CSV table of C-alpha atoms in Angstrom, one decimal:
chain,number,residue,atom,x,y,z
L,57,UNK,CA,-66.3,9.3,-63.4
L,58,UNK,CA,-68.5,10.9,-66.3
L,59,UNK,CA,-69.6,8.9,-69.5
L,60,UNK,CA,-72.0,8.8,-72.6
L,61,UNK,CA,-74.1,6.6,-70.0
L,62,UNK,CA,-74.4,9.1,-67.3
L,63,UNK,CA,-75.5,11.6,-69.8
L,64,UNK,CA,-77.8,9.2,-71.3
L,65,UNK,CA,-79.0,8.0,-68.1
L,66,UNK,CA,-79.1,12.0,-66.6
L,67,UNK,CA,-81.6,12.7,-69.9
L,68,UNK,CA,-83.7,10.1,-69.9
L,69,UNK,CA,-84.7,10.3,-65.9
L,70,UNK,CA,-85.4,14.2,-66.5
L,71,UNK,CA,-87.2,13.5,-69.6
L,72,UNK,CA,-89.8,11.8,-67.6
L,73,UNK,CA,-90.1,13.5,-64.8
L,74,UNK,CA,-86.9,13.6,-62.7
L,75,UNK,CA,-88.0,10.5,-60.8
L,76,UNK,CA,-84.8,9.0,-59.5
L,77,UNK,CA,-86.2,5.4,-60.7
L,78,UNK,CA,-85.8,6.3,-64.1
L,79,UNK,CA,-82.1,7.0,-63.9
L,80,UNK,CA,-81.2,4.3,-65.9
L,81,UNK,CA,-80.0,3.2,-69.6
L,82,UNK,CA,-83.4,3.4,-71.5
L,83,UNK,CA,-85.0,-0.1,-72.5
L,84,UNK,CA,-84.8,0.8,-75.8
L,85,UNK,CA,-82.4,2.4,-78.8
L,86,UNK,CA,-84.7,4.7,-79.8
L,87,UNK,CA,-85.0,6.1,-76.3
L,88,UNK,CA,-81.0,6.2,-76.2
L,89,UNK,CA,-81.3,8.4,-79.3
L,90,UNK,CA,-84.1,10.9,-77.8
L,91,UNK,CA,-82.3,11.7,-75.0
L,92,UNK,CA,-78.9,11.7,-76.9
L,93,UNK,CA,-80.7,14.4,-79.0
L,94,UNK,CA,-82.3,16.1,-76.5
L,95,UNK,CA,-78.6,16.9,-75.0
L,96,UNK,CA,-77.8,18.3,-78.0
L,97,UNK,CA,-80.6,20.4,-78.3
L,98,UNK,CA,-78.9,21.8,-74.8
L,99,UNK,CA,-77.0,24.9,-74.8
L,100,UNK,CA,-73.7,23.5,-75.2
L,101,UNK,CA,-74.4,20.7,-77.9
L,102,UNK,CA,-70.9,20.2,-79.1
L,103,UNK,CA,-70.1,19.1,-75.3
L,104,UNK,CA,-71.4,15.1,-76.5
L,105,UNK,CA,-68.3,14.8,-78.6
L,106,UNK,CA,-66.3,15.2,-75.9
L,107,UNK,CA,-67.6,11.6,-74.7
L,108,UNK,CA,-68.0,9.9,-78.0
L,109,UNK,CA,-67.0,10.6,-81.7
L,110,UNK,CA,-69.7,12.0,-84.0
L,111,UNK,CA,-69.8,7.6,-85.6
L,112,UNK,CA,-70.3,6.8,-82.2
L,113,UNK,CA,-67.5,4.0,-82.6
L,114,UNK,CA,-65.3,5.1,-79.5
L,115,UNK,CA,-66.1,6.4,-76.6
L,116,UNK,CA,-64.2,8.7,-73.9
L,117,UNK,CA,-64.6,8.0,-69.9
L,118,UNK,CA,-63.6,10.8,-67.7
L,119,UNK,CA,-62.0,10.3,-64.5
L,120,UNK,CA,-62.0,13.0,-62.2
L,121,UNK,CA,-59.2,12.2,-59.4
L,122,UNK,CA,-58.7,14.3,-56.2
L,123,UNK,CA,-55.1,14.6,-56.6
L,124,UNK,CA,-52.4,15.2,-59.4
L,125,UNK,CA,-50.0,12.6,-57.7
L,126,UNK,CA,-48.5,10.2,-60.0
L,127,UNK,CA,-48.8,7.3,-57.6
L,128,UNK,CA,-52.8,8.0,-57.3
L,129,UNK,CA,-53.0,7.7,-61.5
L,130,UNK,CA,-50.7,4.8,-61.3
L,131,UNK,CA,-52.9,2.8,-58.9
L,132,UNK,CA,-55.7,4.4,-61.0
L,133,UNK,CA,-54.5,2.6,-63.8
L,134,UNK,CA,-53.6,-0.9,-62.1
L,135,UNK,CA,-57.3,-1.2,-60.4
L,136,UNK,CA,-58.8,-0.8,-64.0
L,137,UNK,CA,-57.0,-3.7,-65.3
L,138,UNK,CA,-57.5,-5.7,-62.9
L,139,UNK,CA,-61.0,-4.9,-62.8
L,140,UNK,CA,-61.5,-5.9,-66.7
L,141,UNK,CA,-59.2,-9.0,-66.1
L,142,UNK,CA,-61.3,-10.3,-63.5
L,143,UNK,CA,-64.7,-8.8,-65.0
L,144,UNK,CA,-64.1,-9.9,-69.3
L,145,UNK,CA,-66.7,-8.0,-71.5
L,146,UNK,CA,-69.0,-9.9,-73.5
L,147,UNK,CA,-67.1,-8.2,-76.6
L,148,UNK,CA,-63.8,-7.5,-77.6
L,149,UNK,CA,-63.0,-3.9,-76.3
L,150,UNK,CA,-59.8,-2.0,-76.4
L,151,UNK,CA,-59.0,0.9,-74.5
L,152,UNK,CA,-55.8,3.5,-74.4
L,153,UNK,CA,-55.3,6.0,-71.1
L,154,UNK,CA,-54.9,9.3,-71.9
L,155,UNK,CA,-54.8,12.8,-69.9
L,156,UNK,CA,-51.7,15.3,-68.6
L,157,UNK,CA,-51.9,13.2,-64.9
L,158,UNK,CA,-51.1,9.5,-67.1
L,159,UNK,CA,-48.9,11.5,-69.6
L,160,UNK,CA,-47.1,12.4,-66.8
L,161,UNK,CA,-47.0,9.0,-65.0
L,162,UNK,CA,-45.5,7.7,-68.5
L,163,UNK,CA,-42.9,10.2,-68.8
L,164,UNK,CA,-41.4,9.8,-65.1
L,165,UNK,CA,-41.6,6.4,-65.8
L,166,UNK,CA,-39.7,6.3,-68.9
L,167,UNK,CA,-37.1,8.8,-67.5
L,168,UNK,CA,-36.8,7.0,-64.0
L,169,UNK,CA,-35.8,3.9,-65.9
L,170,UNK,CA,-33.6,4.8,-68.5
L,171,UNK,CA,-32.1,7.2,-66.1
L,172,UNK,CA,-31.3,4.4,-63.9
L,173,UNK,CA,-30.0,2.4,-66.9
L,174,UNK,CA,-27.8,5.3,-67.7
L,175,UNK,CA,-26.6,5.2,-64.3
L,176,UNK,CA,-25.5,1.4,-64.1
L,177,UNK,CA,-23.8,2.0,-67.3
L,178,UNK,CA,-22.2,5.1,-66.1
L,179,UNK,CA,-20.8,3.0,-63.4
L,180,UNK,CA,-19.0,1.0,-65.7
L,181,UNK,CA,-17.6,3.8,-67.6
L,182,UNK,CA,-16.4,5.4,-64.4
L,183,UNK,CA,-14.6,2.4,-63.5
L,184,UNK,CA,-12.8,1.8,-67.6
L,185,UNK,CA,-11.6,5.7,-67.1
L,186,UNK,CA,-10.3,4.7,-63.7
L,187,UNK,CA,-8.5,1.4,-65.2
L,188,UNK,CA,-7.3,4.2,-68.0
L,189,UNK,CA,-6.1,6.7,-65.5
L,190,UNK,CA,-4.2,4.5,-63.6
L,191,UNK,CA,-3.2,1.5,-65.6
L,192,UNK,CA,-3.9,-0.6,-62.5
L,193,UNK,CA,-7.3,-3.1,-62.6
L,194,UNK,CA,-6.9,-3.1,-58.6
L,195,UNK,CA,-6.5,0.8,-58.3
L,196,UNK,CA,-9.4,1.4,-60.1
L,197,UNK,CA,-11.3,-1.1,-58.0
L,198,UNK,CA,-9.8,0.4,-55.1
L,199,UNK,CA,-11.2,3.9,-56.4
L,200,UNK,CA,-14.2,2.9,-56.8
L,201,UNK,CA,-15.3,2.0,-53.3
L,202,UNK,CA,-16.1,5.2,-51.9
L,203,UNK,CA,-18.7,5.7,-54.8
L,204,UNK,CA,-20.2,2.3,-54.0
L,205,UNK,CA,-20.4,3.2,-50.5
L,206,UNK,CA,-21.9,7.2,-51.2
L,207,UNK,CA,-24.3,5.2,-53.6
L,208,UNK,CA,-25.3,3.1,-51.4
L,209,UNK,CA,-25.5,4.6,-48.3
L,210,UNK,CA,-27.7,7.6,-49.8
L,211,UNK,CA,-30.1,5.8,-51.6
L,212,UNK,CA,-30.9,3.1,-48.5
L,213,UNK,CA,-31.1,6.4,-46.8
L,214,UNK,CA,-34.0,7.2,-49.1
L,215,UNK,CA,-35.8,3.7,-48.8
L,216,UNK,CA,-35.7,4.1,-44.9
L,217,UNK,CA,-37.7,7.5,-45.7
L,218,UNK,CA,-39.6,6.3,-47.8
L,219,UNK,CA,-38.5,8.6,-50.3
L,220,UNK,CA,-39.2,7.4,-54.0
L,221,UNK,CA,-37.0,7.5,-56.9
L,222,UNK,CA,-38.5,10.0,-58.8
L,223,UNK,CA,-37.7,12.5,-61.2
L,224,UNK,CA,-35.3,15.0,-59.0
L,225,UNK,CA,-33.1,12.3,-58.0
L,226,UNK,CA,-32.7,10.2,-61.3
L,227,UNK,CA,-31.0,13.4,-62.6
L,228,UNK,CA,-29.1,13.9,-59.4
L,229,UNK,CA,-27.6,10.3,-59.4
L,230,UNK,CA,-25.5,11.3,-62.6
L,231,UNK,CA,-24.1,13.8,-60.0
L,232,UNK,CA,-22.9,11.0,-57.5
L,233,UNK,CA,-20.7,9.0,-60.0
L,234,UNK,CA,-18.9,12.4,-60.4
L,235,UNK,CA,-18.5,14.2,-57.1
L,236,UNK,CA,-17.9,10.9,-55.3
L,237,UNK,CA,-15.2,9.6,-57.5
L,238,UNK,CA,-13.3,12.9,-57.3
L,239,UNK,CA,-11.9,12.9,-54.0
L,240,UNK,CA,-10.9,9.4,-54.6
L,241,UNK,CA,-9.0,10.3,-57.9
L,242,UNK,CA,-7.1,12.9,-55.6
L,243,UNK,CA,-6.4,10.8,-52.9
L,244,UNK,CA,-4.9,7.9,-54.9
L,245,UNK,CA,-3.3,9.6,-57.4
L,246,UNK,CA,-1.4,11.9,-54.8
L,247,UNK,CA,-0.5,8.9,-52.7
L,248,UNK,CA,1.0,7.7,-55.7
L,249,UNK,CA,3.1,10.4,-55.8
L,250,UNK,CA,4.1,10.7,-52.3
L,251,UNK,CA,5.0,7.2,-51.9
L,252,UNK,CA,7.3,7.6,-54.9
L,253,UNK,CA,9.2,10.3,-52.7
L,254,UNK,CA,8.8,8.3,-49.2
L,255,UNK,CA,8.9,5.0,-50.3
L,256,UNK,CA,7.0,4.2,-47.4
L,257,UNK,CA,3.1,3.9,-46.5
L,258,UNK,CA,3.0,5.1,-43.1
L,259,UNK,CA,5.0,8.3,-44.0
L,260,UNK,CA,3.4,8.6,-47.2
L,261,UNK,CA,-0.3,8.5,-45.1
L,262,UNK,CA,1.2,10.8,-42.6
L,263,UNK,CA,1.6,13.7,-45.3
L,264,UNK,CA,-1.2,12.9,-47.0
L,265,UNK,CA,-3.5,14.0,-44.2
L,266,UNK,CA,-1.3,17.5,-43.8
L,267,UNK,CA,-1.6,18.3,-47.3
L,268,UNK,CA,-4.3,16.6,-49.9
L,269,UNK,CA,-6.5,15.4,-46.6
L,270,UNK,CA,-7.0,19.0,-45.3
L,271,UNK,CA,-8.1,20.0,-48.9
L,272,UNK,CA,-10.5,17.2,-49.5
L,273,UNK,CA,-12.0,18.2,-45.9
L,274,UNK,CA,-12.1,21.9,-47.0
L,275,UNK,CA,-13.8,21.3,-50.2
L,276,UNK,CA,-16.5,18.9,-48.7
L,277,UNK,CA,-17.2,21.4,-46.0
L,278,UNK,CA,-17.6,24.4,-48.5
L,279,UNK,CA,-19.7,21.9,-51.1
L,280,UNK,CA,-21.8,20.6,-48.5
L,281,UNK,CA,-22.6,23.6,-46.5
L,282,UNK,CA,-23.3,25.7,-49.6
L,283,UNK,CA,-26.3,23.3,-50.5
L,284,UNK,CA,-27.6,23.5,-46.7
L,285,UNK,CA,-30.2,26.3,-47.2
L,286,UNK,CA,-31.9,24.7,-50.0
L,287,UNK,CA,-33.1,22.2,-47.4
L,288,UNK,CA,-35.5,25.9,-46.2
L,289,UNK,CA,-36.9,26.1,-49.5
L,290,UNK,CA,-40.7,25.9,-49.7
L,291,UNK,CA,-40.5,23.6,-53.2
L,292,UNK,CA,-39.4,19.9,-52.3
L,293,UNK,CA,-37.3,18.6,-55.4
L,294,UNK,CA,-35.3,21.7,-54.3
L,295,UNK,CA,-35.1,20.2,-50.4
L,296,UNK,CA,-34.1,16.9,-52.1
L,297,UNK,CA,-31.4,18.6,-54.2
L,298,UNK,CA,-29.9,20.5,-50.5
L,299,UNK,CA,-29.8,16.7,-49.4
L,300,UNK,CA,-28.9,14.7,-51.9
L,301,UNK,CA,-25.7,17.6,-52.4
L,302,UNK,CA,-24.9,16.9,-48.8
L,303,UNK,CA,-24.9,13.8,-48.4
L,304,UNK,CA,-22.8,13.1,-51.0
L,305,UNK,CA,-20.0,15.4,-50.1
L,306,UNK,CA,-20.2,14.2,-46.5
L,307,UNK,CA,-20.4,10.4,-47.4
L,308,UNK,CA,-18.0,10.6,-50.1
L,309,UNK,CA,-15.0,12.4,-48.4
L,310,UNK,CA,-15.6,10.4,-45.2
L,311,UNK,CA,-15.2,7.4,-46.8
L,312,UNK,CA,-12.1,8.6,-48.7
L,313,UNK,CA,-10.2,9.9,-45.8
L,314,UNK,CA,-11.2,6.6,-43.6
L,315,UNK,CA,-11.7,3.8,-46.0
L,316,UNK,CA,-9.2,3.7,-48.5
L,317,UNK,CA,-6.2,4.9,-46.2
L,318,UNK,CA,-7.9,1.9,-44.2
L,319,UNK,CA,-7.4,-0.4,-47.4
L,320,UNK,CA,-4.1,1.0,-48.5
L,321,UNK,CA,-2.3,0.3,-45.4
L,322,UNK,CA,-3.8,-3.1,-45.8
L,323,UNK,CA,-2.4,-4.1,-49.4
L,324,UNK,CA,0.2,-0.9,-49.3
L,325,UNK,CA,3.0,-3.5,-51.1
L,326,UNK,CA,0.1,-4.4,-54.0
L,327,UNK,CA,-1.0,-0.9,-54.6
L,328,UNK,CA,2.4,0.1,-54.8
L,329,UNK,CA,4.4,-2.2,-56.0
L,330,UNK,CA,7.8,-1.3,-58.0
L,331,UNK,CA,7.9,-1.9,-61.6
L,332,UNK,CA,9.7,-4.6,-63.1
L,333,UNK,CA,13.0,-3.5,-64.9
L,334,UNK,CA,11.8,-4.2,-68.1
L,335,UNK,CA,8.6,-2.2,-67.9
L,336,UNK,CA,8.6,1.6,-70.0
């Protein structure tokens, strides 16, 4: 760390002599003033105004960390706190951080959170469109559990890691509610239509992995492959994106093509129940 004290102190211990006993505040303010001025008689006297403004009202403490990492600023800022908690100065004093390293810290942790905010709330939406799309409360439900499964299968993948939530896979969550509700959409929606031909489940499964199956394999295949070599990229938030991509096309069309057939054949005479005669 670097303060108006250091400098002080640094001053007043080569103004008499360089003696490492006199490295210390001086005894007195007028001694605090002759080695302030003395730094500014230096060659770079506009450098005190760095540490304090020309009233001398507020001061500036430098920390000089050995690492950029957000986690090492956030720690950073917790020990302080706790330090002035347990250690109360004898007079009121208020301090604000400041620095790119504790900008950044606040700005991932504005983004993490409202991103994850976003996300819960997109969940809902995702499910109202699904209630929308196919006028069926338990359908929609129904829909939704390979998402819930992809969601949370990936990210208690990451806790396992030890991979934290940060910036690269806030964004990428948005990306799960779509891609993992998609095959879902097409698998329901074409049982649907099946059924309406076969008018029974077993059949109606039977064609759906000919047809719609094969395609939902296909695409999760081509997806998921295609994101593979980012995982050799020398950047990281570009390794997490080659993950993140493939996990979520392997996750989500596994547990469309095994779960919700699973489920179907389960409550087949809920999910597709006739109409009544009076129903449009």
């Amino acid at each position: 760390s670097m303060a108006l004290t250091d400098i002080t102190k640094k001053v007043y211990d080569e103004l008499l002599g360089g003696d490492r006993s006199n490295y210390h505040i001086p005894p007195t303010k007028e001694a605090v003033a002759q080695s302030l001025i003395s730094f500014e008689n230096s060659h770079k006297p506009d450098d005190l105004w760095h540490f304090v403004t020309p009233d001398f009202q507020k001061l500036n403490i430098w920390l000089q960390l050995q690492s950029g990492d957000n986690k090492d600023m956030s720690q950073v800022v917790r020990s302080v706190k706790t330090y002035i908690e347990n250690n109360p100065p004898p007079f009121d004093i208020r301090y604000r951080w400041a620095g790119k390293t504790y900008i950044n810290v606040v700005w991932q942790n504005n983004m993490v959170v409202g991103m994850m905010k976003n996300f819960l709330g997109s969940f809902v939406i995702v499910w109202v469109m699904m209630l929308i799309l196919f006028k069926s409360p338990l359908k929609a439900l129904i829909s939704m559990i390979p998402l819930s499964v992809t969601i949370l299968f990936i990210y208690s993948l990451l806790g396992l890691f030890g991979k934290d939530y940060d910036m690269p896979v806030a964004v990428l969550s948005a990306l799960t509610l779509g891609l993992s509700i998609d095959f879902a959409i097409h698998f329901i929606q074409r049982s649907i239509e099946i059924y309406g031909n076969k008018k029974n489940w077993a059949q109606t499964a039977e064609e759906m992995f000919k047809g719609p199956g094969r395609a939902i394999i296909r695409n999760a295949l081509v997806v998921a492959i295609g994101f593979l070599p980012l995982l050799a990229a020398p950047l990281i938030p570009y390794k997490t994106v080659g993950f993140f991509m493939f996990m979520i096309m392997a996750v989500s069309s596994i547990a469309t093509l095994i779960i919700l057939p699973s489920l179907i054949t389960w409550i087949s005479d809920a999910i597709f129940k006739p109409k009544s005669k009076g129903a449009k």
